[in-house]
Amino acid sequence: AASRVAVLETDGQALVEAEVDITMPELAAKLKAEKDVTAHPASLSRALLKAGLSFKKNTAGLGGRARGRAPGT
């Protein structure tokens, strides 16, 4: 049987790629319903970051870069 972390990384990544605007709570609910895997949204976020996915939403609900300091400051 696959480990829970492997399921989070592979199935979580596949669900995010299929539905790019999914939130972590929505992803947690889908994994529970479809794979019977319980995971906290923060755990999902860590697993997806480990798998190489990093994407943040801006206030308009569109994908964007994470805010950071301006260059040279």
PDB file of N, CA and C in Angstrom:
ATOM      1  N   ALA A   1       0.848  -1.192   0.000  1.00  0.00           N
ATOM      2  CA  ALA A   1       0.000   0.000   0.000  1.00  0.00           C
ATOM      3  C   ALA A   1       0.884   1.243   0.000  1.00  0.00           C
ATOM      4  N   ALA A   2       0.443   2.245  -0.701  1.00  0.00           N
ATOM      5  CA  ALA A   2       1.195   3.498  -0.782  1.00  0.00           C
ATOM      6  C   ALA A   2       1.088   4.248   0.543  1.00  0.00           C
ATOM      7  N   SER A   3       2.148   4.947   0.905  1.00  0.00           N
ATOM      8  CA  SER A   3       2.107   5.725   2.132  1.00  0.00           C
ATOM      9  C   SER A   3       1.179   6.922   1.952  1.00  0.00           C
ATOM     10  N   ARG A   4       0.713   7.462   3.062  1.00  0.00           N
ATOM     11  CA  ARG A   4      -0.183   8.612   3.010  1.00  0.00           C
ATOM     12  C   ARG A   4       0.501   9.809   2.355  1.00  0.00           C
ATOM     13  N   VAL A   5       1.783  10.004   2.650  1.00  0.00           N
ATOM     14  CA  VAL A   5       2.529  11.120   2.068  1.00  0.00           C
ATOM     15  C   VAL A   5       2.612  10.966   0.557  1.00  0.00           C
ATOM     16  N   ALA A   6       2.871   9.753   0.081  1.00  0.00           N
ATOM     17  CA  ALA A   6       2.945   9.516  -1.366  1.00  0.00           C
ATOM     18  C   ALA A   6       1.599   9.789  -2.022  1.00  0.00           C
ATOM     19  N   VAL A   7       0.515   9.398  -1.367  1.00  0.00           N
ATOM     20  CA  VAL A   7      -0.822   9.656  -1.901  1.00  0.00           C
ATOM     21  C   VAL A   7      -1.068  11.160  -1.968  1.00  0.00           C
ATOM     22  N   LEU A   8      -0.676  11.880  -0.909  1.00  0.00           N
ATOM     23  CA  LEU A   8      -0.866  13.330  -0.892  1.00  0.00           C
ATOM     24  C   LEU A   8      -0.087  13.990  -2.020  1.00  0.00           C
ATOM     25  N   GLU A   9       1.145  13.539  -2.229  1.00  0.00           N
ATOM     26  CA  GLU A   9       1.977  14.144  -3.267  1.00  0.00           C
ATOM     27  C   GLU A   9       1.469  13.815  -4.666  1.00  0.00           C
ATOM     28  N   THR A  10       1.193  12.552  -4.953  1.00  0.00           N
ATOM     29  CA  THR A  10       0.809  12.169  -6.316  1.00  0.00           C
ATOM     30  C   THR A  10      -0.643  12.523  -6.629  1.00  0.00           C
ATOM     31  N   ASP A  11      -1.569  12.087  -5.793  1.00  0.00           N
ATOM     32  CA  ASP A  11      -2.980  12.353  -6.053  1.00  0.00           C
ATOM     33  C   ASP A  11      -3.309  13.825  -5.841  1.00  0.00           C
ATOM     34  N   GLY A  12      -2.707  14.427  -4.830  1.00  0.00           N
ATOM     35  CA  GLY A  12      -2.924  15.851  -4.595  1.00  0.00           C
ATOM     36  C   GLY A  12      -2.433  16.677  -5.767  1.00  0.00           C
ATOM     37  N   GLN A  13      -1.270  16.330  -6.281  1.00  0.00           N
ATOM     38  CA  GLN A  13      -0.714  17.058  -7.423  1.00  0.00           C
ATOM     39  C   GLN A  13      -1.604  16.868  -8.647  1.00  0.00           C
ATOM     40  N   ALA A  14      -2.085  15.673  -8.878  1.00  0.00           N
ATOM     41  CA  ALA A  14      -2.957  15.413 -10.029  1.00  0.00           C
ATOM     42  C   ALA A  14      -4.259  16.218  -9.920  1.00  0.00           C
ATOM     43  N   LEU A  15      -4.825  16.287  -8.716  1.00  0.00           N
ATOM     44  CA  LEU A  15      -6.063  17.049  -8.534  1.00  0.00           C
ATOM     45  C   LEU A  15      -5.827  18.542  -8.733  1.00  0.00           C
ATOM     46  N   VAL A  16      -4.696  19.045  -8.268  1.00  0.00           N
ATOM     47  CA  VAL A  16      -4.387  20.468  -8.444  1.00  0.00           C
ATOM     48  C   VAL A  16      -4.173  20.781  -9.924  1.00  0.00           C
ATOM     49  N   GLU A  17      -3.491  19.895 -10.636  1.00  0.00           N
ATOM     50  CA  GLU A  17      -3.260  20.124 -12.068  1.00  0.00           C
ATOM     51  C   GLU A  17      -4.567  20.073 -12.849  1.00  0.00           C
ATOM     52  N   ALA A  18      -5.511  19.248 -12.402  1.00  0.00           N
ATOM     53  CA  ALA A  18      -6.802  19.145 -13.081  1.00  0.00           C
ATOM     54  C   ALA A  18      -7.703  20.334 -12.764  1.00  0.00           C
ATOM     55  N   GLU A  19      -7.554  20.895 -11.579  1.00  0.00           N
ATOM     56  CA  GLU A  19      -8.406  22.005 -11.138  1.00  0.00           C
ATOM     57  C   GLU A  19      -7.505  23.036 -10.449  1.00  0.00           C
ATOM     58  N   VAL A  20      -6.879  23.889 -11.242  1.00  0.00           N
ATOM     59  CA  VAL A  20      -5.818  24.764 -10.740  1.00  0.00           C
ATOM     60  C   VAL A  20      -6.265  25.778  -9.696  1.00  0.00           C
ATOM     61  N   ASP A  21      -7.550  26.097  -9.625  1.00  0.00           N
ATOM     62  CA  ASP A  21      -7.998  27.079  -8.645  1.00  0.00           C
ATOM     63  C   ASP A  21      -8.557  26.450  -7.373  1.00  0.00           C
ATOM     64  N   ILE A  22      -8.300  25.160  -7.153  1.00  0.00           N
ATOM     65  CA  ILE A  22      -8.790  24.476  -5.964  1.00  0.00           C
ATOM     66  C   ILE A  22      -8.064  25.000  -4.726  1.00  0.00           C
ATOM     67  N   THR A  23      -8.803  25.130  -3.630  1.00  0.00           N
ATOM     68  CA  THR A  23      -8.205  25.563  -2.367  1.00  0.00           C
ATOM     69  C   THR A  23      -7.759  24.329  -1.584  1.00  0.00           C
ATOM     70  N   MET A  24      -6.907  24.544  -0.597  1.00  0.00           N
ATOM     71  CA  MET A  24      -6.433  23.409   0.208  1.00  0.00           C
ATOM     72  C   MET A  24      -7.585  22.724   0.953  1.00  0.00           C
ATOM     73  N   PRO A  25      -8.541  23.466   1.547  1.00  0.00           N
ATOM     74  CA  PRO A  25      -9.675  22.763   2.175  1.00  0.00           C
ATOM     75  C   PRO A  25     -10.497  21.955   1.165  1.00  0.00           C
ATOM     76  N   GLU A  26     -10.685  22.493  -0.045  1.00  0.00           N
ATOM     77  CA  GLU A  26     -11.413  21.747  -1.079  1.00  0.00           C
ATOM     78  C   GLU A  26     -10.628  20.505  -1.487  1.00  0.00           C
ATOM     79  N   LEU A  27      -9.319  20.637  -1.597  1.00  0.00           N
ATOM     80  CA  LEU A  27      -8.478  19.498  -1.953  1.00  0.00           C
ATOM     81  C   LEU A  27      -8.540  18.428  -0.870  1.00  0.00           C
ATOM     82  N   ALA A  28      -8.520  18.839   0.387  1.00  0.00           N
ATOM     83  CA  ALA A  28      -8.619  17.889   1.494  1.00  0.00           C
ATOM     84  C   ALA A  28      -9.941  17.124   1.429  1.00  0.00           C
ATOM     85  N   ALA A  29     -11.026  17.831   1.125  1.00  0.00           N
ATOM     86  CA  ALA A  29     -12.337  17.187   1.028  1.00  0.00           C
ATOM     87  C   ALA A  29     -12.384  16.202  -0.138  1.00  0.00           C
ATOM     88  N   LYS A  30     -11.780  16.580  -1.275  1.00  0.00           N
ATOM     89  CA  LYS A  30     -11.765  15.684  -2.441  1.00  0.00           C
ATOM     90  C   LYS A  30     -10.951  14.421  -2.167  1.00  0.00           C
ATOM     91  N   LEU A  31      -9.798  14.589  -1.521  1.00  0.00           N
ATOM     92  CA  LEU A  31      -8.974  13.414  -1.200  1.00  0.00           C
ATOM     93  C   LEU A  31      -9.702  12.485  -0.234  1.00  0.00           C
ATOM     94  N   LYS A  32     -10.439  13.053   0.706  1.00  0.00           N
ATOM     95  CA  LYS A  32     -11.201  12.234   1.645  1.00  0.00           C
ATOM     96  C   LYS A  32     -12.302  11.476   0.915  1.00  0.00           C
ATOM     97  N   ALA A  33     -13.015  12.168   0.030  1.00  0.00           N
ATOM     98  CA  ALA A  33     -14.137  11.551  -0.687  1.00  0.00           C
ATOM     99  C   ALA A  33     -13.668  10.520  -1.710  1.00  0.00           C
ATOM    100  N   GLU A  34     -12.604  10.848  -2.452  1.00  0.00           N
ATOM    101  CA  GLU A  34     -12.186   9.986  -3.560  1.00  0.00           C
ATOM    102  C   GLU A  34     -11.172   8.910  -3.166  1.00  0.00           C
ATOM    103  N   LYS A  35     -10.313   9.199  -2.184  1.00  0.00           N
ATOM    104  CA  LYS A  35      -9.232   8.267  -1.839  1.00  0.00           C
ATOM    105  C   LYS A  35      -9.287   7.790  -0.390  1.00  0.00           C
ATOM    106  N   ASP A  36     -10.263   8.303   0.375  1.00  0.00           N
ATOM    107  CA  ASP A  36     -10.390   7.996   1.795  1.00  0.00           C
ATOM    108  C   ASP A  36      -9.098   8.305   2.557  1.00  0.00           C
ATOM    109  N   VAL A  37      -8.480   9.435   2.189  1.00  0.00           N
ATOM    110  CA  VAL A  37      -7.257   9.901   2.845  1.00  0.00           C
ATOM    111  C   VAL A  37      -7.591  11.200   3.563  1.00  0.00           C
ATOM    112  N   THR A  38      -7.370  11.222   4.879  1.00  0.00           N
ATOM    113  CA  THR A  38      -7.632  12.415   5.661  1.00  0.00           C
ATOM    114  C   THR A  38      -6.342  13.202   5.818  1.00  0.00           C
ATOM    115  N   ALA A  39      -6.389  14.476   5.465  1.00  0.00           N
ATOM    116  CA  ALA A  39      -5.216  15.336   5.588  1.00  0.00           C
ATOM    117  C   ALA A  39      -5.657  16.753   5.894  1.00  0.00           C
ATOM    118  N   HIS A  40      -4.933  17.401   6.762  1.00  0.00           N
ATOM    119  CA  HIS A  40      -5.181  18.805   7.086  1.00  0.00           C
ATOM    120  C   HIS A  40      -4.690  19.656   5.917  1.00  0.00           C
ATOM    121  N   PRO A  41      -5.379  20.751   5.604  1.00  0.00           N
ATOM    122  CA  PRO A  41      -4.951  21.610   4.498  1.00  0.00           C
ATOM    123  C   PRO A  41      -3.476  22.037   4.581  1.00  0.00           C
ATOM    124  N   ALA A  42      -2.972  22.303   5.779  1.00  0.00           N
ATOM    125  CA  ALA A  42      -1.563  22.685   5.912  1.00  0.00           C
ATOM    126  C   ALA A  42      -0.644  21.531   5.527  1.00  0.00           C
ATOM    127  N   SER A  43      -1.037  20.311   5.861  1.00  0.00           N
ATOM    128  CA  SER A  43      -0.238  19.135   5.482  1.00  0.00           C
ATOM    129  C   SER A  43      -0.227  18.967   3.966  1.00  0.00           C
ATOM    130  N   LEU A  44      -1.372  19.223   3.343  1.00  0.00           N
ATOM    131  CA  LEU A  44      -1.445  19.156   1.883  1.00  0.00           C
ATOM    132  C   LEU A  44      -0.522  20.181   1.255  1.00  0.00           C
ATOM    133  N   SER A  45      -0.543  21.378   1.803  1.00  0.00           N
ATOM    134  CA  SER A  45       0.308  22.436   1.279  1.00  0.00           C
ATOM    135  C   SER A  45       1.774  22.033   1.350  1.00  0.00           C
ATOM    136  N   ARG A  46       2.196  21.496   2.491  1.00  0.00           N
ATOM    137  CA  ARG A  46       3.599  21.059   2.641  1.00  0.00           C
ATOM    138  C   ARG A  46       3.937  19.950   1.657  1.00  0.00           C
ATOM    139  N   ALA A  47       3.026  18.983   1.475  1.00  0.00           N
ATOM    140  CA  ALA A  47       3.281  17.872   0.550  1.00  0.00           C
ATOM    141  C   ALA A  47       3.394  18.378  -0.881  1.00  0.00           C
ATOM    142  N   LEU A  48       2.545  19.330  -1.267  1.00  0.00           N
ATOM    143  CA  LEU A  48       2.594  19.855  -2.630  1.00  0.00           C
ATOM    144  C   LEU A  48       3.840  20.711  -2.854  1.00  0.00           C
ATOM    145  N   LEU A  49       4.256  21.454  -1.837  1.00  0.00           N
ATOM    146  CA  LEU A  49       5.508  22.210  -1.951  1.00  0.00           C
ATOM    147  C   LEU A  49       6.679  21.257  -2.125  1.00  0.00           C
ATOM    148  N   LYS A  50       6.673  20.161  -1.367  1.00  0.00           N
ATOM    149  CA  LYS A  50       7.727  19.149  -1.473  1.00  0.00           C
ATOM    150  C   LYS A  50       7.746  18.527  -2.873  1.00  0.00           C
ATOM    151  N   ALA A  51       6.565  18.401  -3.474  1.00  0.00           N
ATOM    152  CA  ALA A  51       6.456  17.830  -4.817  1.00  0.00           C
ATOM    153  C   ALA A  51       6.794  18.845  -5.906  1.00  0.00           C
ATOM    154  N   GLY A  52       7.069  20.096  -5.501  1.00  0.00           N
ATOM    155  CA  GLY A  52       7.492  21.099  -6.469  1.00  0.00           C
ATOM    156  C   GLY A  52       6.413  22.065  -6.923  1.00  0.00           C
ATOM    157  N   LEU A  53       5.210  21.966  -6.345  1.00  0.00           N
ATOM    158  CA  LEU A  53       4.139  22.901  -6.711  1.00  0.00           C
ATOM    159  C   LEU A  53       4.137  24.071  -5.744  1.00  0.00           C
ATOM    160  N   SER A  54       4.138  25.265  -6.269  1.00  0.00           N
ATOM    161  CA  SER A  54       4.057  26.465  -5.453  1.00  0.00           C
ATOM    162  C   SER A  54       3.262  27.500  -6.229  1.00  0.00           C
ATOM    163  N   PHE A  55       2.089  27.849  -5.727  1.00  0.00           N
ATOM    164  CA  PHE A  55       1.226  28.766  -6.440  1.00  0.00           C
ATOM    165  C   PHE A  55       0.364  29.482  -5.429  1.00  0.00           C
ATOM    166  N   LYS A  56       0.351  30.786  -5.470  1.00  0.00           N
ATOM    167  CA  LYS A  56      -0.467  31.554  -4.546  1.00  0.00           C
ATOM    168  C   LYS A  56      -1.499  32.351  -5.321  1.00  0.00           C
ATOM    169  N   LYS A  57      -2.627  32.613  -4.674  1.00  0.00           N
ATOM    170  CA  LYS A  57      -3.674  33.419  -5.285  1.00  0.00           C
ATOM    171  C   LYS A  57      -3.538  34.849  -4.791  1.00  0.00           C
ATOM    172  N   ASN A  58      -3.892  35.788  -5.651  1.00  0.00           N
ATOM    173  CA  ASN A  58      -3.939  37.172  -5.193  1.00  0.00           C
ATOM    174  C   ASN A  58      -5.374  37.517  -4.805  1.00  0.00           C
ATOM    175  N   THR A  59      -5.610  38.734  -4.354  1.00  0.00           N
ATOM    176  CA  THR A  59      -6.936  39.103  -3.865  1.00  0.00           C
ATOM    177  C   THR A  59      -8.005  39.068  -4.949  1.00  0.00           C
ATOM    178  N   ALA A  60      -7.616  39.133  -6.211  1.00  0.00           N
ATOM    179  CA  ALA A  60      -8.578  39.048  -7.307  1.00  0.00           C
ATOM    180  C   ALA A  60      -8.945  37.599  -7.614  1.00  0.00           C
ATOM    181  N   GLY A  61      -8.329  36.643  -6.899  1.00  0.00           N
ATOM    182  CA  GLY A  61      -8.607  35.232  -7.127  1.00  0.00           C
ATOM    183  C   GLY A  61      -7.818  34.656  -8.285  1.00  0.00           C
ATOM    184  N   LEU A  62      -6.870  35.418  -8.785  1.00  0.00           N
ATOM    185  CA  LEU A  62      -6.043  34.954  -9.892  1.00  0.00           C
ATOM    186  C   LEU A  62      -4.695  34.503  -9.358  1.00  0.00           C
ATOM    187  N   GLY A  63      -4.069  33.610 -10.062  1.00  0.00           N
ATOM    188  CA  GLY A  63      -2.753  33.152  -9.632  1.00  0.00           C
ATOM    189  C   GLY A  63      -1.735  34.266  -9.726  1.00  0.00           C
ATOM    190  N   GLY A  64      -0.803  34.252  -8.840  1.00  0.00           N
ATOM    191  CA  GLY A  64       0.238  35.267  -8.876  1.00  0.00           C
ATOM    192  C   GLY A  64       1.411  34.866  -8.021  1.00  0.00           C
ATOM    193  N   ARG A  65       2.399  35.714  -8.012  1.00  0.00           N
ATOM    194  CA  ARG A  65       3.592  35.444  -7.210  1.00  0.00           C
ATOM    195  C   ARG A  65       3.316  35.861  -5.756  1.00  0.00           C
ATOM    196  N   ALA A  66       4.020  35.234  -4.871  1.00  0.00           N
ATOM    197  CA  ALA A  66       3.923  35.619  -3.467  1.00  0.00           C
ATOM    198  C   ALA A  66       4.569  36.994  -3.293  1.00  0.00           C
ATOM    199  N   ARG A  67       3.974  37.796  -2.423  1.00  0.00           N
ATOM    200  CA  ARG A  67       4.544  39.115  -2.190  1.00  0.00           C
ATOM    201  C   ARG A  67       5.868  38.988  -1.455  1.00  0.00           C
ATOM    202  N   GLY A  68       6.766  39.848  -1.777  1.00  0.00           N
ATOM    203  CA  GLY A  68       8.063  39.868  -1.119  1.00  0.00           C
ATOM    204  C   GLY A  68       8.602  41.278  -1.111  1.00  0.00           C
ATOM    205  N   ARG A  69       9.778  41.419  -0.661  1.00  0.00           N
ATOM    206  CA  ARG A  69      10.401  42.741  -0.625  1.00  0.00           C
ATOM    207  C   ARG A  69      10.793  43.167  -2.030  1.00  0.00           C
ATOM    208  N   ALA A  70      10.751  44.456  -2.244  1.00  0.00           N
ATOM    209  CA  ALA A  70      11.167  45.000  -3.529  1.00  0.00           C
ATOM    210  C   ALA A  70      12.672  44.808  -3.677  1.00  0.00           C
ATOM    211  N   PRO A  71      13.150  44.576  -4.890  1.00  0.00           N
ATOM    212  CA  PRO A  71      14.577  44.398  -5.096  1.00  0.00           C
ATOM    213  C   PRO A  71      15.361  45.615  -4.596  1.00  0.00           C
ATOM    214  N   GLY A  72      16.457  45.345  -3.921  1.00  0.00           N
ATOM    215  CA  GLY A  72      17.320  46.402  -3.445  1.00  0.00           C
ATOM    216  C   GLY A  72      16.906  47.021  -2.126  1.00  0.00           C
ATOM    217  N   THR A  73      15.871  46.462  -1.452  1.00  0.00           N
ATOM    218  CA  THR A  73      15.470  47.034  -0.170  1.00  0.00           C
ATOM    219  C   THR A  73      15.784  46.104   0.960  1.00  0.00           C
TER     220      THR A  73
END
